[in-house]
JSON list of C-alpha atoms in Angstrom, two decimals:
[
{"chain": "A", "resi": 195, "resn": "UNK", "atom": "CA", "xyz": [34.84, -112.12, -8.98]},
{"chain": "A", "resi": 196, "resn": "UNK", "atom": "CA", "xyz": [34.05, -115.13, -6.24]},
{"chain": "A", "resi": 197, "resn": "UNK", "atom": "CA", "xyz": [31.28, -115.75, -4.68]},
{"chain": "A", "resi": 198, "resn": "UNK", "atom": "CA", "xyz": [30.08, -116.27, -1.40]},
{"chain": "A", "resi": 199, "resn": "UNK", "atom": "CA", "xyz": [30.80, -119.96, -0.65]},
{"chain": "A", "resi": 200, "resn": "UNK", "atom": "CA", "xyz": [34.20, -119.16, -2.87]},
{"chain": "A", "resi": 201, "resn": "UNK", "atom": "CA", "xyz": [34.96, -116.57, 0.11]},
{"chain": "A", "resi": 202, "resn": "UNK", "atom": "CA", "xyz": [33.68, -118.54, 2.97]},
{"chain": "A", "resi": 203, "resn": "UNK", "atom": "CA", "xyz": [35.87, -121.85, 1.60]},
{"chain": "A", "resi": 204, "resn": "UNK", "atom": "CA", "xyz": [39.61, -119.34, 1.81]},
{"chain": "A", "resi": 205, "resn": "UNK", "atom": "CA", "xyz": [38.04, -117.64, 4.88]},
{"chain": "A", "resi": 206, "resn": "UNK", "atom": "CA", "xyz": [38.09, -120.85, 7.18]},
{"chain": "A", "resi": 207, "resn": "UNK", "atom": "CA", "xyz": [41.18, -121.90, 5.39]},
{"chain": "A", "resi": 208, "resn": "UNK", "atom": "CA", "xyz": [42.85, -118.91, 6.78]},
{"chain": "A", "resi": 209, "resn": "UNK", "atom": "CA", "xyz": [40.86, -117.60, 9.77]},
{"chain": "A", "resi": 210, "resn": "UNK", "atom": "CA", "xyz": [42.24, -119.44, 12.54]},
{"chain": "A", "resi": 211, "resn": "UNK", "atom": "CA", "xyz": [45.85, -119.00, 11.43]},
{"chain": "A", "resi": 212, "resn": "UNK", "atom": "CA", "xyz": [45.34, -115.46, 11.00]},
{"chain": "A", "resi": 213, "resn": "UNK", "atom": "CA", "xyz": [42.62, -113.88, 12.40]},
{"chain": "A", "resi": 214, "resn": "UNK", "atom": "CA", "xyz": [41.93, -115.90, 15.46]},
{"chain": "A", "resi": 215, "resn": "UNK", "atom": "CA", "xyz": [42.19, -112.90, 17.55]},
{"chain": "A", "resi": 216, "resn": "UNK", "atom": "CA", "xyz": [39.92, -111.04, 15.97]},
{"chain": "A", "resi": 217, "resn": "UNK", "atom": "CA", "xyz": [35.10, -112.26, 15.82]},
{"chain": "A", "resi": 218, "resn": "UNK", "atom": "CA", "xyz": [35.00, -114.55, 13.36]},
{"chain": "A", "resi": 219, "resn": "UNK", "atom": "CA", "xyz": [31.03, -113.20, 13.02]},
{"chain": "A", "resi": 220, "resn": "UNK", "atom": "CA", "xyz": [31.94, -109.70, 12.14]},
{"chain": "A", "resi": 221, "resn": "UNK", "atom": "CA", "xyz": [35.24, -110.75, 10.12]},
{"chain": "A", "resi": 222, "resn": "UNK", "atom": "CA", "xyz": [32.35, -113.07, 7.92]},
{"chain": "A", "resi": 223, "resn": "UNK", "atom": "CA", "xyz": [30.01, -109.69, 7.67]},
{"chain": "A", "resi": 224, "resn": "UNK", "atom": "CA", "xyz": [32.35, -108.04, 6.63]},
{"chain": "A", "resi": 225, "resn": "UNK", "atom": "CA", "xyz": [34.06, -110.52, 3.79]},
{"chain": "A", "resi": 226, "resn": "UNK", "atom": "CA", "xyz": [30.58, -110.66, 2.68]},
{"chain": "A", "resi": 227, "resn": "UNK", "atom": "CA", "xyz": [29.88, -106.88, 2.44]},
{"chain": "A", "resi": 228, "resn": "UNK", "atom": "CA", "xyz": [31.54, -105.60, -0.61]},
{"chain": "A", "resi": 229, "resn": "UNK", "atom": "CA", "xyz": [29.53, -107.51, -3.36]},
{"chain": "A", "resi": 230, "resn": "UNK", "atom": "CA", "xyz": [26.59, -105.33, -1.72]},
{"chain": "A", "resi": 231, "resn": "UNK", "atom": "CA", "xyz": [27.22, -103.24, -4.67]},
{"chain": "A", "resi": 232, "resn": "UNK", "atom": "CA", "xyz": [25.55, -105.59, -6.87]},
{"chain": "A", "resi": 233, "resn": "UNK", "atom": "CA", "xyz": [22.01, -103.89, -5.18]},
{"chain": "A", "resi": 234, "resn": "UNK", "atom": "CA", "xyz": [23.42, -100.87, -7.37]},
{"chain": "A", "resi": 235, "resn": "UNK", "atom": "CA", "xyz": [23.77, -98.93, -4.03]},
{"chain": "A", "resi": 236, "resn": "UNK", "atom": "CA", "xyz": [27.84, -98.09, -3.83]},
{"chain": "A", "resi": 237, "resn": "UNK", "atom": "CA", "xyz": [30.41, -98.27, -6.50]},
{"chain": "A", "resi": 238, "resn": "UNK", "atom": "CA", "xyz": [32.81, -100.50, -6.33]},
{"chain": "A", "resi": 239, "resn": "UNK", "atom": "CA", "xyz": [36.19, -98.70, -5.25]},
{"chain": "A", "resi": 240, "resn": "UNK", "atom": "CA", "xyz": [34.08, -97.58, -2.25]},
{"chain": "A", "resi": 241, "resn": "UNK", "atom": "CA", "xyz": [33.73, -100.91, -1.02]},
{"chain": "A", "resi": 242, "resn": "UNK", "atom": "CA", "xyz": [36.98, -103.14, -2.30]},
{"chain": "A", "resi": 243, "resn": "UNK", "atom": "CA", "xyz": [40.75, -102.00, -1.53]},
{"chain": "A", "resi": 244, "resn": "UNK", "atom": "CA", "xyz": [44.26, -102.83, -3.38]},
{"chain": "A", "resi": 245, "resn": "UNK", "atom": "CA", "xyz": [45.59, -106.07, -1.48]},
{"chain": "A", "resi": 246, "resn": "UNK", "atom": "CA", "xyz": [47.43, -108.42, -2.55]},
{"chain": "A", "resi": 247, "resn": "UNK", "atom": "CA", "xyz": [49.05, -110.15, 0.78]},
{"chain": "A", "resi": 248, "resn": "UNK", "atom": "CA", "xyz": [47.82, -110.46, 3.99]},
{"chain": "A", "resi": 249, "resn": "UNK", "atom": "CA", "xyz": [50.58, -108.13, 5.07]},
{"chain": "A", "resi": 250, "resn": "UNK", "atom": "CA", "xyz": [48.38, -105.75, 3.69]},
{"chain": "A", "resi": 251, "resn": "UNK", "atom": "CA", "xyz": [45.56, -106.42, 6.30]},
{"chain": "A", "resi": 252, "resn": "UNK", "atom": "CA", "xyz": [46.92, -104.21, 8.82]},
{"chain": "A", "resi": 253, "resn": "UNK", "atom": "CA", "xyz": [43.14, -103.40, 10.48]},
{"chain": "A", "resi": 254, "resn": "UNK", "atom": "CA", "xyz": [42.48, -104.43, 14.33]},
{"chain": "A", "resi": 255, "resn": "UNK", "atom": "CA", "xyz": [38.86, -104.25, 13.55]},
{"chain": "A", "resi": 256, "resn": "UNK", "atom": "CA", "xyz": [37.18, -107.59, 12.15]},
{"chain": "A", "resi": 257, "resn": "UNK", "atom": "CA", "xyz": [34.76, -106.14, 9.96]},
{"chain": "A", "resi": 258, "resn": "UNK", "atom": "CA", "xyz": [37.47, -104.20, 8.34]},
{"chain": "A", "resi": 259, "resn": "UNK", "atom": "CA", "xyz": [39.55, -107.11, 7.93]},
{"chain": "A", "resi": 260, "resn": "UNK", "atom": "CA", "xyz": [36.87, -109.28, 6.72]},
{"chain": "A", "resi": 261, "resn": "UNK", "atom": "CA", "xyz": [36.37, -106.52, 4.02]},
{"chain": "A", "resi": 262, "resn": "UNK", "atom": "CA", "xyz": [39.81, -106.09, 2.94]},
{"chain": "A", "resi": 263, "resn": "UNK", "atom": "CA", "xyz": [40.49, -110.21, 2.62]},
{"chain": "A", "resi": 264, "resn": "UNK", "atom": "CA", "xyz": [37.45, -110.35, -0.10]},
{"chain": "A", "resi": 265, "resn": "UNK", "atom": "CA", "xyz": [39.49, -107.84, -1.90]},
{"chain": "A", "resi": 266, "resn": "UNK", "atom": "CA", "xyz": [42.63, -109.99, -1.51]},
{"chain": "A", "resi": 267, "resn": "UNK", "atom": "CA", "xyz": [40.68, -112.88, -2.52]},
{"chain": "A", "resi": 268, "resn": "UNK", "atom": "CA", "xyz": [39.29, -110.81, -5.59]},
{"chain": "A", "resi": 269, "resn": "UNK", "atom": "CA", "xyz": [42.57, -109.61, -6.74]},
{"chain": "A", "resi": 270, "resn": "UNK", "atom": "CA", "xyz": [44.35, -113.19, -6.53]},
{"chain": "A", "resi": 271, "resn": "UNK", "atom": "CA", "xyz": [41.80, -115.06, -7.97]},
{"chain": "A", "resi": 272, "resn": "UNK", "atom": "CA", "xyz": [41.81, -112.78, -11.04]},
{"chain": "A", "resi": 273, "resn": "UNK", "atom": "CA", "xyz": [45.47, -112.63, -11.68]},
{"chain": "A", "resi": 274, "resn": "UNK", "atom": "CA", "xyz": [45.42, -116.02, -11.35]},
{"chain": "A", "resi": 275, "resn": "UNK", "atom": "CA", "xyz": [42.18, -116.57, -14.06]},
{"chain": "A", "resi": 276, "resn": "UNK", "atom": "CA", "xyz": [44.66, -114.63, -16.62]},
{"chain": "A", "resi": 277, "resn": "UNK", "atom": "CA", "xyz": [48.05, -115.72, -15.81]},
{"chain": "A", "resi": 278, "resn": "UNK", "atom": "CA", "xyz": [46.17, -119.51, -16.34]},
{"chain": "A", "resi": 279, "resn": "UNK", "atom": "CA", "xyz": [43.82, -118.33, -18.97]},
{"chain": "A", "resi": 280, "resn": "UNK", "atom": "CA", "xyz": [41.44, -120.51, -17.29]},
{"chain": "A", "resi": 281, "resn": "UNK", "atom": "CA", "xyz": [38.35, -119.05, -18.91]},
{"chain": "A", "resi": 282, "resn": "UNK", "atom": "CA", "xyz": [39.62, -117.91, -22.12]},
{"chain": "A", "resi": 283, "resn": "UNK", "atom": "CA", "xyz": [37.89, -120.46, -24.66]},
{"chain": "A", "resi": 284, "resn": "UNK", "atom": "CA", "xyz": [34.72, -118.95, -23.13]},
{"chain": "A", "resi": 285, "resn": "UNK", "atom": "CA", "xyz": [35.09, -115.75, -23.75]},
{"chain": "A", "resi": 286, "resn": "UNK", "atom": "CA", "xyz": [31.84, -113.90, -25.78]},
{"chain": "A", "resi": 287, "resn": "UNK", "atom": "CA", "xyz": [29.16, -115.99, -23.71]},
{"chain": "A", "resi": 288, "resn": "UNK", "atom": "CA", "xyz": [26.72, -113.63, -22.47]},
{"chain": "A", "resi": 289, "resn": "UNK", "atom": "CA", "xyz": [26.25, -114.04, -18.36]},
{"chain": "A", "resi": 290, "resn": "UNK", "atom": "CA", "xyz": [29.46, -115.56, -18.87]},
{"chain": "A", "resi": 291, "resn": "UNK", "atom": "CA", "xyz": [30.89, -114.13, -15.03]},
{"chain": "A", "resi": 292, "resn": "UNK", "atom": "CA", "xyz": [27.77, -115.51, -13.35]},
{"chain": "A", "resi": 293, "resn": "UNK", "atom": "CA", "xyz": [28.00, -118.86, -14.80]},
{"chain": "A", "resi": 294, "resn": "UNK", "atom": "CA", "xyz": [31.72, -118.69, -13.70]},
{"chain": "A", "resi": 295, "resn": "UNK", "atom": "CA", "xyz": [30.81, -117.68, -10.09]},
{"chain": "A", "resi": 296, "resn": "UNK", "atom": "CA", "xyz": [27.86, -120.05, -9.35]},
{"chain": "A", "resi": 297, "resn": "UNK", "atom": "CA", "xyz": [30.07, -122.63, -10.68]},
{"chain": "A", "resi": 298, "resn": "UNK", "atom": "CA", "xyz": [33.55, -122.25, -8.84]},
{"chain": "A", "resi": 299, "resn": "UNK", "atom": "CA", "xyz": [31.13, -121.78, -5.48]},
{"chain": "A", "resi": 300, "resn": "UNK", "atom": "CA", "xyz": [29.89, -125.24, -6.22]},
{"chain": "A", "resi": 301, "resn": "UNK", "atom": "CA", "xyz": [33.45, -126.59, -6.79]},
{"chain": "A", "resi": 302, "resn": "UNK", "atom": "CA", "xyz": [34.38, -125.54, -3.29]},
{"chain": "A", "resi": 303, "resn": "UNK", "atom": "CA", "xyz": [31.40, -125.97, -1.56]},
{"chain": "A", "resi": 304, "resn": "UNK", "atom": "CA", "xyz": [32.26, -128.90, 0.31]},
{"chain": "A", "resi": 305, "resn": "UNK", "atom": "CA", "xyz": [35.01, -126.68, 1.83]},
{"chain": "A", "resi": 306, "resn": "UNK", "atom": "CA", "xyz": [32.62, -124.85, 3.72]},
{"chain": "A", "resi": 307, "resn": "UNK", "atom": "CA", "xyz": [32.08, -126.53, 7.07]},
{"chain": "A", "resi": 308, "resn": "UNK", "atom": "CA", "xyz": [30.54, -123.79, 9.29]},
{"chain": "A", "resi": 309, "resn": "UNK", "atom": "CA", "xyz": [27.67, -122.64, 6.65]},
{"chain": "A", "resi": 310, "resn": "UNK", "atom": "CA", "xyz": [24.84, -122.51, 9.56]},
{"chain": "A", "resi": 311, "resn": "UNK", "atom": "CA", "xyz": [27.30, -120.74, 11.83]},
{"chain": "A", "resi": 312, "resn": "UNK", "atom": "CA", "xyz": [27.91, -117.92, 8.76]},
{"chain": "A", "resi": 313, "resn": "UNK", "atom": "CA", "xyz": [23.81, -118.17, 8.23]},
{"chain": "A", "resi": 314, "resn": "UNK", "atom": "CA", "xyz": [23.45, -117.02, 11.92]},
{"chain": "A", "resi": 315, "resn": "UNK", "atom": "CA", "xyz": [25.99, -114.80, 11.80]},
{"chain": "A", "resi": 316, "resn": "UNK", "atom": "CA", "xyz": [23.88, -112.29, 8.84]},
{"chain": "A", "resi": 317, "resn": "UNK", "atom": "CA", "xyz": [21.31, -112.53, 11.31]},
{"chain": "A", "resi": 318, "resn": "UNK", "atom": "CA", "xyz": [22.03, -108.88, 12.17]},
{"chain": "A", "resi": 319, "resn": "UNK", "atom": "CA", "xyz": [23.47, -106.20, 10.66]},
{"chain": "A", "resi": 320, "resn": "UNK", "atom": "CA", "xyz": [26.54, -104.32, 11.86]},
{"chain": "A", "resi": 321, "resn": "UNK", "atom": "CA", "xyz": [27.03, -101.09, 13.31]},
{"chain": "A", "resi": 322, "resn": "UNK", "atom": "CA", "xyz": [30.02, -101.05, 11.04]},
{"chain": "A", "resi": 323, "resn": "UNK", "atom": "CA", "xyz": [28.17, -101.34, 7.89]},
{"chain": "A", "resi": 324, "resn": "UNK", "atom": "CA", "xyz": [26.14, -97.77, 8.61]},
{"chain": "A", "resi": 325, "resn": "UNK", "atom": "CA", "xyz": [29.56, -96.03, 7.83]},
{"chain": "A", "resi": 326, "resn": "UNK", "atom": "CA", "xyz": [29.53, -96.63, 4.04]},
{"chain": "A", "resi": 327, "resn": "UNK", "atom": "CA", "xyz": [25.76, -94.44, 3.84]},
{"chain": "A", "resi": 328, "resn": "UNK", "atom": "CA", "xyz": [24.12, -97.15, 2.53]},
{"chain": "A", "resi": 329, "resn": "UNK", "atom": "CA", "xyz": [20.43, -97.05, 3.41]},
{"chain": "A", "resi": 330, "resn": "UNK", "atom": "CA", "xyz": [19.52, -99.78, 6.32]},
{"chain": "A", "resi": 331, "resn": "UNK", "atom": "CA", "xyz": [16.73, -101.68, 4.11]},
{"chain": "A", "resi": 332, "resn": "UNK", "atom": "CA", "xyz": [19.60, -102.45, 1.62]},
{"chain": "A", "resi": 333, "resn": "UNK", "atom": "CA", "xyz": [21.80, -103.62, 4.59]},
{"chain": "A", "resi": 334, "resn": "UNK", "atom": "CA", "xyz": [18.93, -105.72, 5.82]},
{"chain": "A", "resi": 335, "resn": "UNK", "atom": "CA", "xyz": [18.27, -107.28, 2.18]},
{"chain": "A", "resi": 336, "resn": "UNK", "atom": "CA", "xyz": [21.92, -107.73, 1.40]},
{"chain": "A", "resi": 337, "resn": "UNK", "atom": "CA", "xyz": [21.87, -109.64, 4.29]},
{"chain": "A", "resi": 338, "resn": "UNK", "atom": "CA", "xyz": [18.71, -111.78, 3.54]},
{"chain": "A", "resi": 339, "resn": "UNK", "atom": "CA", "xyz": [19.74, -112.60, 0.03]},
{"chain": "A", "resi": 340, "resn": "UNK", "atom": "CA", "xyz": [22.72, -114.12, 1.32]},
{"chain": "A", "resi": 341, "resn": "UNK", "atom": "CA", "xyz": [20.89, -116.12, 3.77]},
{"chain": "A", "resi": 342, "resn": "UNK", "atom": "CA", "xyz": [19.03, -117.46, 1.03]},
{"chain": "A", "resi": 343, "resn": "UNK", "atom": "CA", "xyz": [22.12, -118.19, -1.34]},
{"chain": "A", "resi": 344, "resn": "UNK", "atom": "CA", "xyz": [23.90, -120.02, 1.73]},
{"chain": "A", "resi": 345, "resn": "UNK", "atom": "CA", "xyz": [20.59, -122.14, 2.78]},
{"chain": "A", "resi": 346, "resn": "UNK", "atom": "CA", "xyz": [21.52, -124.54, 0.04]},
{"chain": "A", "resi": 347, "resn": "UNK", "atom": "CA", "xyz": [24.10, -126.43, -2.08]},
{"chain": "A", "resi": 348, "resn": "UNK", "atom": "CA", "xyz": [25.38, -124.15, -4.88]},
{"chain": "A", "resi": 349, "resn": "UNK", "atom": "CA", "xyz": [24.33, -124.88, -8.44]},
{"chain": "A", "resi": 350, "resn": "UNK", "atom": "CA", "xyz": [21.63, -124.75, -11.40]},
{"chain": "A", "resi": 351, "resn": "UNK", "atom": "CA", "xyz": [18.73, -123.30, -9.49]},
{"chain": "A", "resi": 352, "resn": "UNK", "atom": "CA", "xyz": [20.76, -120.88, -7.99]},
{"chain": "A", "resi": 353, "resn": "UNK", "atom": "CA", "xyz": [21.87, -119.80, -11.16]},
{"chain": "A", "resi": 354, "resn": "UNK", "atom": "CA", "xyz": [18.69, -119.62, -12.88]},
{"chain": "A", "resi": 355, "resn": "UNK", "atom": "CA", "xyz": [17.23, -117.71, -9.61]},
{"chain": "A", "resi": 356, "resn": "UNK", "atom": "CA", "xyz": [19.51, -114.95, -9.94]},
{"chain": "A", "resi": 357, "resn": "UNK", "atom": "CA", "xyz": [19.83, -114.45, -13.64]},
{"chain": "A", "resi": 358, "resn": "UNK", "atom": "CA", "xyz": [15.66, -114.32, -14.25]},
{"chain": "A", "resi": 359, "resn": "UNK", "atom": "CA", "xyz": [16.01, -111.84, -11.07]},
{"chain": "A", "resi": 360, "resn": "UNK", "atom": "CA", "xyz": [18.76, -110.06, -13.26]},
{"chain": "A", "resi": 361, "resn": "UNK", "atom": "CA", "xyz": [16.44, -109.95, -16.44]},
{"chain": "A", "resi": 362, "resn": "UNK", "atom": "CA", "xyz": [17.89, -112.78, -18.43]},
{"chain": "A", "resi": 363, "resn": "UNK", "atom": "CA", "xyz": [15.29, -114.25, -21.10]},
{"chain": "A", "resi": 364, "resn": "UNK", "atom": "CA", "xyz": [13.75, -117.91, -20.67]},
{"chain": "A", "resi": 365, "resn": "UNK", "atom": "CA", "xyz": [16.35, -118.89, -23.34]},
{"chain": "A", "resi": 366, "resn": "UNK", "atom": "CA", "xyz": [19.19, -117.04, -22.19]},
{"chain": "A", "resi": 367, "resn": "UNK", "atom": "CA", "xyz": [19.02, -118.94, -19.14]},
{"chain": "A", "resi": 368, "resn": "UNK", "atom": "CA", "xyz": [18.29, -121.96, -20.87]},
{"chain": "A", "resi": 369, "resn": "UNK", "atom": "CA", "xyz": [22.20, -121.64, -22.84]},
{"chain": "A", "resi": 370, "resn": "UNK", "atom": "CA", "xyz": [23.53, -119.95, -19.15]},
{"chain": "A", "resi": 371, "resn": "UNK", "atom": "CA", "xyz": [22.99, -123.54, -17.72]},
{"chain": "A", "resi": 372, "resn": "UNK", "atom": "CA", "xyz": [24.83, -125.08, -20.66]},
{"chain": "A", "resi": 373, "resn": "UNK", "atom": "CA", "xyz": [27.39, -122.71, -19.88]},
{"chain": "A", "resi": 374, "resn": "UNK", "atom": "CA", "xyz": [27.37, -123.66, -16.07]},
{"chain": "A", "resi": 375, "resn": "UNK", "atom": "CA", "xyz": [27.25, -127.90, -16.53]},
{"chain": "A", "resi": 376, "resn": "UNK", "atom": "CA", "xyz": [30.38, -127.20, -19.40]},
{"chain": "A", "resi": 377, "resn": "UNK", "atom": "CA", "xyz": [32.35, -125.37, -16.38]},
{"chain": "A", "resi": 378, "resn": "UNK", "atom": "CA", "xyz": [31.81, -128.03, -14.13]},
{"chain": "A", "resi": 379, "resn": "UNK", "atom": "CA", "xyz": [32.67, -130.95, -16.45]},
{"chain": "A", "resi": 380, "resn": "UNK", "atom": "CA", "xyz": [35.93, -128.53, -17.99]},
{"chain": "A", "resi": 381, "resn": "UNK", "atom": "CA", "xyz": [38.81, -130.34, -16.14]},
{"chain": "A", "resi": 382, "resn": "UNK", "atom": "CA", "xyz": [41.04, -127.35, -16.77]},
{"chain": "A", "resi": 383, "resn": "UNK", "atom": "CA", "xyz": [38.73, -125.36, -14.51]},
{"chain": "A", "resi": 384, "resn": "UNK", "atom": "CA", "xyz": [37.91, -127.91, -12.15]},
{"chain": "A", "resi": 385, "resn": "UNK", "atom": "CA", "xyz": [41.61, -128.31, -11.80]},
{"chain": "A", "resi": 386, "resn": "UNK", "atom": "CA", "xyz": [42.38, -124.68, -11.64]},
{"chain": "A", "resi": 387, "resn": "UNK", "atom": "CA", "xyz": [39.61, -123.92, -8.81]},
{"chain": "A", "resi": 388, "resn": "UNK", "atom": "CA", "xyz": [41.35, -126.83, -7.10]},
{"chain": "A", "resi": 389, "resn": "UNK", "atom": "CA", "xyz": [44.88, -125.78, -7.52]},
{"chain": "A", "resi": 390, "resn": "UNK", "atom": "CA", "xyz": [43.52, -122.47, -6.38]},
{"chain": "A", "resi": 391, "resn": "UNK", "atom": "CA", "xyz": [41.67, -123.03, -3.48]},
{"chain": "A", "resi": 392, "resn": "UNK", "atom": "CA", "xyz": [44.85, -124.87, -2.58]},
{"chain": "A", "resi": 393, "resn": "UNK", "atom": "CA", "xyz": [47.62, -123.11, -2.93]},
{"chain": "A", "resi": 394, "resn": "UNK", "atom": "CA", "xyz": [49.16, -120.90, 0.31]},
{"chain": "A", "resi": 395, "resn": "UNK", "atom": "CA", "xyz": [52.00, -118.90, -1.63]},
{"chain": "A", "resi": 396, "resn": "UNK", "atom": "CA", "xyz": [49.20, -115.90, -2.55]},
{"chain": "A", "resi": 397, "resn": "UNK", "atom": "CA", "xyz": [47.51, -115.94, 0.96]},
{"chain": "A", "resi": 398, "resn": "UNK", "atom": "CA", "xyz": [50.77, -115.62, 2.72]},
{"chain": "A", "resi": 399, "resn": "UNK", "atom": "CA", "xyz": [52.45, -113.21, -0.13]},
{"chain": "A", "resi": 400, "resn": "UNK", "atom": "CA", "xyz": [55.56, -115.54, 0.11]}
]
């Protein structure tokens, strides 16, 4: 699934057509939130919804929103990985998904334009994020980790940072980077993350 900078990039795309009514702050908690689950503290269908247009974003509240747009980013971006089988020649790599992430983040990266104001924003912690019983030092880290991962440009140390944090051996990392600088020079993925982060029709449902 995409990444942080990968759901920043659609967010600002879309925020001020759609969401201009509601705090763009909480609405970028809360698009944020879900991958939480990677501290091993929810599951995942307690955090991510079935959307698949923005016509399904029917919440008033901004966190809420925020939350049910990463799932609509989630679900597009996968059907469109297997209707373009844009990773399929790299299937059996191990790691393979975090190589994929850490790379499509730095393929939109230059998107992001408001990366200090989304920094600041995770300054806090929401009331709204106490309702999923998640215990507050997890909030609080969640939120610190992501500070960290936004503080710079997207790319090899980030992925060697978080797959030695995950376990990975000294050589597994070593082919994980091969796997990332392939990705990046793969012009079907290039073009795909492109065409993508581009396209309207799946934001709109149109």
């Amino acid at each position: 699934m995409p990444a942080p900078f990968f759901h920043l990039a659609l967010t600002e795309k879309v925020f001020d057509r759609y969401f201009n009514q509601l705090s763009l702050n909480r609405f970028i908690a809360g698009t944020l939130f879900p991958d939480i689950r990677y501290l091993q503290v929810a599951e995942r269908e307690k955090l991510h919804f079935e959307i698949h247009s923005l016509s399904d974003i029917t919440t008033a509240d901004a966190f809420q929103a925020g939350m049910q747009f990463h799932s609509l980013v989630d679900s597009a971006k996968q059907s469109f990985n297997r209707q373009h089988d844009l990773y399929k020649s790299y299937d059996g790599i191990k790691g393979l998904g975090l190589a994929i992430r850490v790379a499509e983040d730095a393929l939109v990266f230059r998107h992001v334009k408001k990366t200090s104001a989304h920094v600041k924003a995770l300054s806090r912690v929401y009331p709204e994020q106490h309702q999923f019983a998640i215990p507050p030092i997890f909030l609080k880290t969640w939120h610190v980790l992501l500070q960290q991962y936004l503080s710079r440009a997207p790319g090899a140390w980030t992925l060697t940072a978080i797959a030695s944090s995950m376990g990975f051996s000294e050589m597994q990392i070593i082919d994980l980077n091969k796997t990332y600088r392939r990705l990046l020079k793969d012009e079907q993925v290039r073009d795909g993350v492109v065409s993508f982060y581009d396209s309207t029709v799946w934001v709109a449902g149109d």
